[in-house]
mmCIF file of C-alpha atoms and ligand atoms in Angstrom:
data_model
loop_
_atom_site.group_PDB
_atom_site.id
_atom_site.type_symbol
_atom_site.label_atom_id
_atom_site.label_comp_id
_atom_site.label_asym_id
_atom_site.label_seq_id
_atom_site.Cartn_x
_atom_site.Cartn_y
_atom_site.Cartn_z
ATOM 1 C CA MET A 188 82.155 73.239 -45.285
ATOM 2 C CA SER A 189 85.326 71.756 -46.742
ATOM 3 C CA LEU A 190 88.622 73.638 -46.587
ATOM 4 C CA ALA A 191 90.109 71.391 -49.279
ATOM 5 C CA PRO A 192 90.670 72.905 -52.711
ATOM 6 C CA ALA A 193 87.942 72.011 -55.233
ATOM 7 C CA TRP A 194 90.187 69.565 -57.152
ATOM 8 C CA LEU A 195 90.850 67.566 -53.992
ATOM 9 C CA ARG A 196 87.257 67.200 -52.839
ATOM 10 C CA GLU A 197 85.607 63.841 -53.429
ATOM 11 C CA ARG A 198 88.959 62.039 -53.734
ATOM 12 C CA ARG A 199 89.630 59.097 -51.481
ATOM 13 C CA MET A 200 92.248 60.661 -49.209
ATOM 14 C CA LEU A 201 92.664 58.875 -45.874
ATOM 15 C CA PRO A 202 94.630 60.516 -43.076
ATOM 16 C CA ASP A 203 98.278 59.445 -43.022
ATOM 17 C CA ARG A 204 98.684 56.175 -41.061
ATOM 18 C CA TRP A 205 94.880 56.186 -40.600
ATOM 19 C CA ARG A 206 94.647 52.453 -39.917
ATOM 20 C CA ASP A 207 98.237 51.253 -39.950
ATOM 21 C CA GLU A 208 101.616 51.855 -41.536
ATOM 22 C CA HIS A 209 100.208 50.795 -44.922
ATOM 23 C CA THR A 210 97.901 53.828 -45.106
ATOM 24 C CA ARG A 211 100.061 56.688 -46.321
ATOM 25 C CA THR A 212 99.107 60.072 -47.759
ATOM 26 C CA LEU A 213 101.341 62.658 -49.396
ATOM 27 C CA ILE A 214 100.704 66.214 -50.523
ATOM 28 C CA ALA A 215 102.699 67.920 -53.281
ATOM 29 C CA GLU A 216 103.259 71.652 -52.858
ATOM 30 C CA ASP A 217 104.567 74.311 -55.196
ATOM 31 C CA ARG A 218 107.418 76.641 -54.172
ATOM 32 C CA ALA A 219 104.926 78.986 -52.477
ATOM 33 C CA GLY A 220 103.635 76.148 -50.282
ATOM 34 C CA GLU A 221 100.309 75.826 -52.123
ATOM 35 C CA SER A 222 98.979 72.271 -52.417
ATOM 36 C CA ILE A 223 99.018 71.151 -56.041
ATOM 37 C CA GLY A 224 98.654 67.402 -55.773
ATOM 38 C CA ALA A 225 97.950 64.538 -53.415
ATOM 39 C CA GLY A 226 98.411 60.802 -53.342
ATOM 40 C CA ALA A 227 97.232 58.094 -50.984
ATOM 41 C CA MET A 228 97.775 54.355 -50.706
ATOM 42 C CA TRP A 229 96.147 51.848 -48.398
ATOM 43 C CA THR A 230 95.502 48.153 -48.059
ATOM 44 C CA SER A 231 92.075 46.592 -47.740
ATOM 45 C CA ARG A 232 91.330 44.246 -44.827
ATOM 46 C CA VAL A 233 89.768 41.811 -47.286
ATOM 47 C CA HIS A 234 92.517 42.070 -49.925
ATOM 48 C CA PRO A 235 95.860 42.821 -48.216
ATOM 49 C CA ASP A 236 97.909 41.630 -51.215
ATOM 50 C CA ARG A 237 97.999 44.974 -53.041
ATOM 51 C CA TYR A 238 97.987 48.690 -52.336
ATOM 52 C CA SER A 239 94.947 50.604 -53.491
ATOM 53 C CA VAL A 240 96.001 54.026 -54.682
ATOM 54 C CA ASP A 241 94.493 57.384 -55.530
ATOM 55 C CA LEU A 242 96.282 60.353 -57.006
ATOM 56 C CA VAL A 243 95.074 63.788 -57.953
ATOM 57 C CA VAL A 244 96.868 66.798 -59.372
ATOM 58 C CA ALA A 245 95.446 70.326 -59.540
ATOM 59 C CA PRO A 246 94.226 70.907 -63.119
ATOM 60 C CA GLY A 247 96.666 73.774 -63.761
ATOM 61 C CA HIS A 248 99.655 71.593 -62.847
ATOM 62 C CA ARG A 249 98.974 68.424 -64.820
ATOM 63 C CA ARG A 250 101.408 66.863 -67.316
ATOM 64 C CA ALA A 251 104.386 68.130 -65.337
ATOM 65 C CA GLY A 252 105.364 64.828 -63.733
ATOM 66 C CA ILE A 253 103.715 65.495 -60.361
ATOM 67 C CA ALA A 254 101.621 62.301 -60.216
ATOM 68 C CA THR A 255 104.650 60.297 -61.321
ATOM 69 C CA ALA A 256 106.683 61.847 -58.491
ATOM 70 C CA LEU A 257 103.914 61.310 -55.920
ATOM 71 C CA LEU A 258 103.619 57.671 -56.898
ATOM 72 C CA ALA A 259 107.371 57.125 -56.652
ATOM 73 C CA ALA A 260 107.368 58.756 -53.208
ATOM 74 C CA LEU A 261 104.465 56.556 -52.059
ATOM 75 C CA ALA A 262 106.264 53.476 -53.357
ATOM 76 C CA ASP A 263 109.294 54.452 -51.268
ATOM 77 C CA LEU A 264 107.085 54.487 -48.150
ATOM 78 C CA GLN A 265 105.872 50.895 -48.582
ATOM 79 C CA PRO A 266 106.644 48.839 -45.479
ATOM 80 C CA ALA A 267 106.431 45.766 -47.731
ATOM 81 C CA PRO A 268 106.598 45.972 -51.528
ATOM 82 C CA LYS A 269 103.275 45.006 -53.105
ATOM 83 C CA PRO A 270 101.701 45.673 -56.501
ATOM 84 C CA PHE A 271 99.333 48.654 -56.740
ATOM 85 C CA ILE A 272 95.707 48.351 -57.836
ATOM 86 C CA TRP A 273 93.461 51.057 -59.277
ATOM 87 C CA GLY A 274 90.279 51.184 -61.302
ATOM 88 C CA ALA A 275 88.062 53.610 -63.194
ATOM 89 C CA ALA A 276 85.684 53.785 -66.130
ATOM 90 C CA GLU A 277 87.435 52.416 -69.180
ATOM 91 C CA ASN A 278 87.323 55.791 -70.955
ATOM 92 C CA ASP A 279 88.767 57.715 -67.971
ATOM 93 C CA PRO A 280 91.858 59.637 -69.154
ATOM 94 C CA ALA A 281 93.742 58.499 -66.034
ATOM 95 C CA HIS A 282 94.063 55.093 -67.735
ATOM 96 C CA GLU A 283 96.541 56.850 -70.054
ATOM 97 C CA PHE A 284 98.569 57.754 -67.000
ATOM 98 C CA VAL A 285 98.677 54.208 -65.574
ATOM 99 C CA ALA A 286 99.476 52.881 -69.053
ATOM 100 C CA THR A 287 102.845 54.609 -68.702
ATOM 101 C CA LEU A 288 103.457 52.300 -65.712
ATOM 102 C CA ASP A 289 102.816 49.177 -67.811
ATOM 103 C CA ALA A 290 99.537 48.616 -65.998
ATOM 104 C CA ARG A 291 97.965 45.216 -66.597
ATOM 105 C CA THR A 292 94.168 44.836 -66.751
ATOM 106 C CA ILE A 293 93.060 42.323 -64.122
ATOM 107 C CA GLN A 294 89.272 42.772 -64.226
ATOM 108 C CA ARG A 295 86.368 44.540 -65.910
ATOM 109 C CA SER A 296 82.918 45.154 -64.444
ATOM 110 C CA PRO A 297 79.781 46.531 -66.111
ATOM 111 C CA LEU A 298 79.137 50.207 -65.367
ATOM 112 C CA ASN A 299 75.752 50.370 -67.069
ATOM 113 C CA THR A 300 72.507 50.996 -65.297
ATOM 114 C CA PHE A 301 70.329 47.919 -65.760
ATOM 115 C CA HIS A 302 66.558 48.084 -66.165
ATOM 116 C CA THR A 303 64.642 45.744 -63.894
ATOM 117 C CA SER A 304 62.001 45.378 -66.638
ATOM 118 C CA ARG A 305 64.579 43.251 -68.489
ATOM 119 C CA ALA A 306 63.832 40.436 -66.022
ATOM 120 C CA VAL A 307 61.238 39.107 -68.470
ATOM 121 C CA ARG A 308 64.103 37.996 -70.708
ATOM 122 C CA LEU A 309 65.246 35.548 -68.002
ATOM 123 C CA ARG A 310 63.586 32.314 -66.912
ATOM 124 C CA PRO A 311 62.408 31.767 -63.326
ATOM 125 C CA HIS A 312 63.730 28.723 -61.418
ATOM 126 C CA ASP A 313 61.860 26.625 -58.843
ATOM 127 C CA ASP A 314 64.897 26.374 -56.519
ATOM 128 C CA VAL A 315 65.061 30.149 -56.041
ATOM 129 C CA ALA A 316 63.785 31.716 -52.818
ATOM 130 C CA PRO A 317 64.172 34.980 -50.914
ATOM 131 C CA ALA A 318 67.453 35.190 -49.003
ATOM 132 C CA ALA A 319 65.318 35.896 -45.919
ATOM 133 C CA ALA A 320 64.412 32.171 -45.978
ATOM 134 C CA VAL A 321 67.793 31.243 -44.451
ATOM 135 C CA SER A 322 69.580 32.367 -41.297
ATOM 136 C CA ARG A 323 71.953 35.299 -41.210
ATOM 137 C CA VAL A 324 74.869 32.948 -40.444
ATOM 138 C CA ALA A 325 74.040 30.678 -43.394
ATOM 139 C CA LEU A 326 73.770 33.653 -45.736
ATOM 140 C CA GLU A 327 77.066 35.155 -44.549
ATOM 141 C CA GLN A 328 78.783 31.801 -45.009
ATOM 142 C CA ALA A 329 77.374 31.452 -48.549
ATOM 143 C CA TRP A 330 78.433 35.000 -49.396
ATOM 144 C CA ALA A 331 81.988 34.472 -48.127
ATOM 145 C CA ASP A 332 82.306 31.161 -50.028
ATOM 146 C CA MET A 333 81.038 32.815 -53.221
ATOM 147 C CA TYR A 334 83.261 35.868 -52.809
ATOM 148 C CA GLU A 335 86.364 33.789 -52.121
ATOM 149 C CA TRP A 336 86.290 31.717 -55.308
ATOM 150 C CA THR A 337 85.117 34.529 -57.594
ATOM 151 C CA HIS A 338 88.130 36.630 -56.505
ATOM 152 C CA ALA A 339 90.708 33.841 -56.121
ATOM 153 C CA ASP A 340 92.200 34.164 -59.618
ATOM 154 C CA TRP A 341 92.613 37.933 -59.798
ATOM 155 C CA HIS A 342 92.235 39.577 -56.360
ATOM 156 C CA PRO A 343 92.546 36.888 -53.679
ATOM 157 C CA MET A 344 91.169 37.371 -50.199
ATOM 158 C CA GLY A 345 93.554 37.495 -47.278
ATOM 159 C CA PRO A 346 93.770 34.355 -45.144
ATOM 160 C CA ASP A 347 91.701 35.773 -42.256
ATOM 161 C CA ALA A 348 89.458 38.070 -44.273
ATOM 162 C CA ARG A 349 86.097 36.331 -44.019
ATOM 163 C CA GLY A 350 85.122 38.169 -40.835
ATOM 164 C CA ALA A 351 85.945 41.575 -42.328
ATOM 165 C CA LEU A 352 84.073 40.686 -45.514
ATOM 166 C CA VAL A 353 80.761 39.973 -43.804
ATOM 167 C CA GLU A 354 81.121 42.424 -40.890
ATOM 168 C CA ASP A 355 78.511 44.909 -42.161
ATOM 169 C CA LEU A 356 76.819 42.671 -44.718
ATOM 170 C CA TRP A 357 73.538 42.142 -42.887
ATOM 171 C CA ASP A 358 73.007 45.901 -42.425
ATOM 172 C CA GLU A 359 73.700 46.664 -46.077
ATOM 173 C CA ILE A 360 71.375 44.225 -47.824
ATOM 174 C CA ASP A 361 67.662 43.696 -48.218
ATOM 175 C CA PRO A 362 67.112 39.955 -47.568
ATOM 176 C CA HIS A 363 63.623 40.012 -49.125
ATOM 177 C CA LEU A 364 64.795 41.468 -52.434
ATOM 178 C CA SER A 365 67.919 39.273 -52.359
ATOM 179 C CA SER A 366 67.652 35.746 -53.734
ATOM 180 C CA ILE A 367 69.220 32.371 -53.114
ATOM 181 C CA ALA A 368 69.040 29.047 -54.903
ATOM 182 C CA ILE A 369 68.562 26.155 -52.474
ATOM 183 C CA SER A 370 69.162 22.512 -53.415
ATOM 184 C CA ALA A 371 66.945 19.581 -52.369
ATOM 185 C CA THR A 372 69.337 18.944 -49.436
ATOM 186 C CA GLY A 373 68.936 22.516 -48.195
ATOM 187 C CA ALA A 374 72.397 23.714 -49.296
ATOM 188 C CA ILE A 375 72.653 27.222 -50.742
ATOM 189 C CA ASP A 376 73.852 26.851 -54.342
ATOM 190 C CA ALA A 377 73.707 30.491 -55.449
ATOM 191 C CA VAL A 378 73.448 33.822 -53.699
ATOM 192 C CA LEU A 379 72.386 37.136 -55.196
ATOM 193 C CA LEU A 380 72.269 40.055 -52.770
ATOM 194 C CA VAL A 381 70.708 43.495 -53.132
ATOM 195 C CA PHE A 382 72.752 46.222 -51.451
ATOM 196 C CA ILE A 383 70.777 49.302 -50.449
ATOM 197 C CA ASP A 384 72.561 52.533 -49.570
ATOM 198 C CA GLY A 385 70.033 55.184 -50.547
ATOM 199 C CA GLY A 386 71.016 55.472 -54.215
ATOM 200 C CA ARG A 387 70.286 52.912 -56.885
ATOM 201 C CA PRO A 388 70.444 49.390 -55.456
ATOM 202 C CA VAL A 389 73.454 47.257 -56.326
ATOM 203 C CA VAL A 390 72.959 43.579 -57.191
ATOM 204 C CA ALA A 391 75.863 41.172 -56.700
ATOM 205 C CA GLY A 392 76.363 37.430 -56.478
ATOM 206 C CA GLU A 393 77.322 34.118 -58.084
ATOM 207 C CA THR A 394 77.110 30.433 -57.355
ATOM 208 C CA VAL A 395 78.480 29.410 -53.961
ATOM 209 C CA SER A 396 81.084 27.126 -55.462
ATOM 210 C CA ARG A 397 82.993 27.351 -58.727
ATOM 211 C CA ASP A 398 81.656 24.131 -60.215
ATOM 212 C CA THR A 399 77.980 24.236 -59.208
ATOM 213 C CA THR A 400 75.959 22.139 -61.640
ATOM 214 C CA ALA A 401 73.716 24.254 -63.892
ATOM 215 C CA GLY A 402 75.143 27.379 -62.260
ATOM 216 C CA THR A 403 74.129 29.787 -65.016
ATOM 217 C CA ARG A 404 70.554 28.502 -64.902
ATOM 218 C CA LEU A 405 70.408 28.962 -61.107
ATOM 219 C CA LEU A 406 71.821 32.444 -61.379
ATOM 220 C CA GLU A 407 69.388 33.278 -64.166
ATOM 221 C CA GLY A 408 66.488 32.303 -61.884
ATOM 222 C CA SER A 409 67.982 34.319 -59.028
ATOM 223 C CA VAL A 410 68.377 37.450 -61.153
ATOM 224 C CA ARG A 411 64.878 36.952 -62.524
ATOM 225 C CA ARG A 412 63.395 36.844 -59.031
ATOM 226 C CA THR A 413 65.402 39.758 -57.661
ATOM 227 C CA PHE A 414 64.730 42.003 -60.684
ATOM 228 C CA ASP A 415 61.011 41.125 -60.491
ATOM 229 C CA GLN A 416 60.979 42.027 -56.798
ATOM 230 C CA LEU A 417 62.704 45.332 -57.485
ATOM 231 C CA ALA A 418 60.276 46.118 -60.307
ATOM 232 C CA GLU A 419 57.326 45.329 -58.014
ATOM 233 C CA ARG A 420 58.666 47.953 -55.631
ATOM 234 C CA TRP A 421 58.874 50.445 -58.479
ATOM 235 C CA VAL A 422 62.657 50.298 -58.628
ATOM 236 C CA ALA A 423 63.251 50.721 -62.363
ATOM 237 C CA GLU A 424 67.051 50.765 -62.404
ATOM 238 C CA THR A 425 69.825 48.904 -60.643
ATOM 239 C CA LEU A 426 73.582 48.550 -60.833
ATOM 240 C CA LEU A 427 75.446 45.241 -60.998
ATOM 241 C CA ASP A 428 78.584 44.537 -59.023
ATOM 242 C CA ALA A 429 79.732 41.692 -61.236
ATOM 243 C CA HIS A 430 82.845 40.729 -63.181
ATOM 244 C CA GLU A 431 83.590 39.822 -66.737
ATOM 245 C CA THR A 432 85.179 36.621 -65.396
ATOM 246 C CA ASP A 433 82.128 35.466 -63.374
ATOM 247 C CA PRO A 434 81.365 32.236 -65.246
ATOM 248 C CA HIS A 435 77.655 32.040 -64.429
ATOM 249 C CA PHE A 436 76.755 35.729 -64.182
ATOM 250 C CA ALA A 437 78.631 37.126 -67.178
ATOM 251 C CA PRO A 438 76.608 35.065 -69.717
ATOM 252 C CA LEU A 439 73.506 36.966 -68.493
ATOM 253 C CA PHE A 440 74.949 40.450 -69.160
ATOM 254 C CA GLU A 441 73.853 40.382 -72.801
ATOM 255 C CA ALA A 442 70.195 39.709 -71.948
ATOM 256 C CA LEU A 443 70.212 42.308 -69.168
ATOM 257 C CA GLY A 444 72.198 44.953 -71.031
ATOM 258 C CA PRO A 445 74.006 44.749 -73.273
ATOM 259 C CA VAL A 446 76.969 46.241 -71.437
ATOM 260 C CA THR A 447 78.228 49.374 -73.149
ATOM 261 C CA ARG A 448 80.386 50.853 -70.370
ATOM 262 C CA TRP A 449 83.011 49.034 -68.317
ATOM 263 C CA HIS A 450 84.941 49.764 -65.150
ATOM 264 C CA ARG A 451 88.512 48.539 -65.649
ATOM 265 C CA ILE A 452 90.768 47.502 -62.766
ATOM 266 C CA VAL A 453 94.504 47.470 -63.358
ATOM 267 C CA GLU A 454 97.594 46.356 -61.467
ATOM 268 C CA PHE A 455 101.008 47.977 -61.729
ATOM 269 C CA ARG A 456 104.311 48.292 -59.926
ATOM 270 C CA PRO A 457 105.469 51.893 -59.606
HETATM 271 C C1 COA B 783 95.740 61.193 -63.701
HETATM 272 C C2 COA B 783 96.507 62.364 -63.058
HETATM 273 C C3 COA B 783 96.702 62.047 -61.571
HETATM 274 C C4 COA B 783 97.871 62.468 -63.766
HETATM 275 O O1 COA B 783 98.621 63.483 -63.108
HETATM 276 P P1 COA B 783 99.826 64.242 -63.832
HETATM 277 O O2 COA B 783 100.654 64.908 -62.791
HETATM 278 O O3 COA B 783 99.298 65.071 -64.933
HETATM 279 O O4 COA B 783 100.652 63.002 -64.462
HETATM 280 P P2 COA B 783 102.158 63.030 -64.994
HETATM 281 O O5 COA B 783 102.523 64.420 -65.423
HETATM 282 O O6 COA B 783 103.040 62.408 -63.977
HETATM 283 O O7 COA B 783 101.999 62.109 -66.282
HETATM 284 C C5 COA B 783 102.976 61.164 -66.678
HETATM 285 C C6 COA B 783 102.611 60.624 -68.046
HETATM 286 O O8 COA B 783 101.329 59.971 -67.991
HETATM 287 C C7 COA B 783 100.613 60.192 -69.224
HETATM 288 N N1 COA B 783 99.413 60.999 -68.945
HETATM 289 C C8 COA B 783 99.080 61.617 -67.789
HETATM 290 N N2 COA B 783 97.875 62.206 -67.899
HETATM 291 C C9 COA B 783 97.428 61.955 -69.144
HETATM 292 C C10 COA B 783 96.247 62.300 -69.871
HETATM 293 N N3 COA B 783 95.261 63.016 -69.317
HETATM 294 N N4 COA B 783 96.135 61.876 -71.143
HETATM 295 C C11 COA B 783 97.111 61.140 -71.732
HETATM 296 N N5 COA B 783 98.265 60.788 -71.099
HETATM 297 C C12 COA B 783 98.396 61.179 -69.820
HETATM 298 C C13 COA B 783 101.581 60.961 -70.116
HETATM 299 O O9 COA B 783 102.336 60.012 -70.853
HETATM 300 C C14 COA B 783 102.452 61.683 -69.113
HETATM 301 O O10 COA B 783 103.723 62.002 -69.641
HETATM 302 P P3 COA B 783 103.858 63.316 -70.596
HETATM 303 O O11 COA B 783 103.133 64.428 -69.932
HETATM 304 O O12 COA B 783 105.346 63.503 -70.644
HETATM 305 O O13 COA B 783 103.247 62.938 -71.900
HETATM 306 C C15 COA B 783 95.755 63.709 -63.234
HETATM 307 O O14 COA B 783 95.339 63.847 -64.576
HETATM 308 C C16 COA B 783 94.533 63.851 -62.356
HETATM 309 O O15 COA B 783 94.614 64.379 -61.239
HETATM 310 N N6 COA B 783 93.370 63.367 -62.844
HETATM 311 C C17 COA B 783 92.152 63.417 -62.055
HETATM 312 C C18 COA B 783 92.233 62.453 -60.898
HETATM 313 C C19 COA B 783 92.371 60.994 -61.322
HETATM 314 O O16 COA B 783 91.774 60.558 -62.288
HETATM 315 N N7 COA B 783 93.134 60.231 -60.523
HETATM 316 C C20 COA B 783 93.358 58.831 -60.700
HETATM 317 C C21 COA B 783 94.807 58.556 -60.967
HETATM 318 S S1 COA B 783 95.390 57.079 -60.240
#
C-alpha cells in the first residue's frame, strides 16, 4: 500500500541523494504542511551531461507557479550547472509548461504500437542471423558501438559509460528473437535487439557504425526477421525504441507504421 497521495503515485521520485549529490528531490507544501507538489532531478550513468527531471503538482494547485518554483529550487541545488532534459508524448500538456522555459526539441521517437504482421512489407536479407549466433561479448560490443554513434549528436554518452550501458543487457533481451547482420568477414554490421520485460516487447537497434554500406537494407532485413520471429510466437504488437534521426531505421517507419504519435524529448535551462 502506498502512503503517497494519488497525484504523486507513479511519478519518478528518487530519494534525495539516492545515488549521489546529483539526485535531489524536493517537496512543496502548503501553509498547513500538506504536500502539494514534488520535483526530482538526477543524472544517468550513461548520459551524465544533463539532469533528467520530473515535476508534479497536485491537480487543485496547478497554474499557481509551483512547478516553476520547484524547478528554480532544484536548479539552485545543482552541484554543477547542466541543461535539463525531459520527454513525454507530443500532445502531453506538460509540453506547454516546458515551452515557457524556451525548451528546445532534441529528439522524437515513435510512440505507436507496431504490428508484427507488417513485416511482409520489408525484404529479407541473406546476411541477417539470430543474435544468438554471436557471443555475448561480441553482441554487447556491437550494441555499445551502435548506441554511441546514434546518440552522439543529441545525447552523448559519458566517457566511461559503456559498462553501465551493457550491464543488464543480456538479461533484458531475447537473443533468438533479436537479429544481427553479419558481413562476409564475420563483423557485425547491424544489431536489432528485442527487449522483454513482461509487457509488449521493445525492438531497438541500428547499424553498428554510422557509415555502414547499405545500412538501411541491412536494417530492413533485420526488422523483417525479428518481426517474423515475433509473429511466429504469436506476438502481434511491439514497440520501437528508435529515433527520428536514426538514418537507417527511420526510413522504415513509414512501411511499419506510419507513425501517428511521437514522444518528444526537450532540453532546457531553468
Ligand atoms: C506540468 C505541471 C508540473 C505544471 O505545474 P504548475 O505548477 O501548474 O506549473 P506553473 O504554474 O509553474 O506554470 C507556469 C506556466 O507554464 C504554462 N503551463 C503550465 N501548465 C500548463 C498547461 N497545462 N497548459 C498550458 N500551459 C501550461 C503556463 O504558461 C504557466 O503560466 P500561467 O499559469 O501564468 O499561464 C503540472 O501540470 C503537472 O503536475 N502535470 C502532471 C505531471 C507532469 O506532466 N509532469 C511533467 C512536468 S516536467
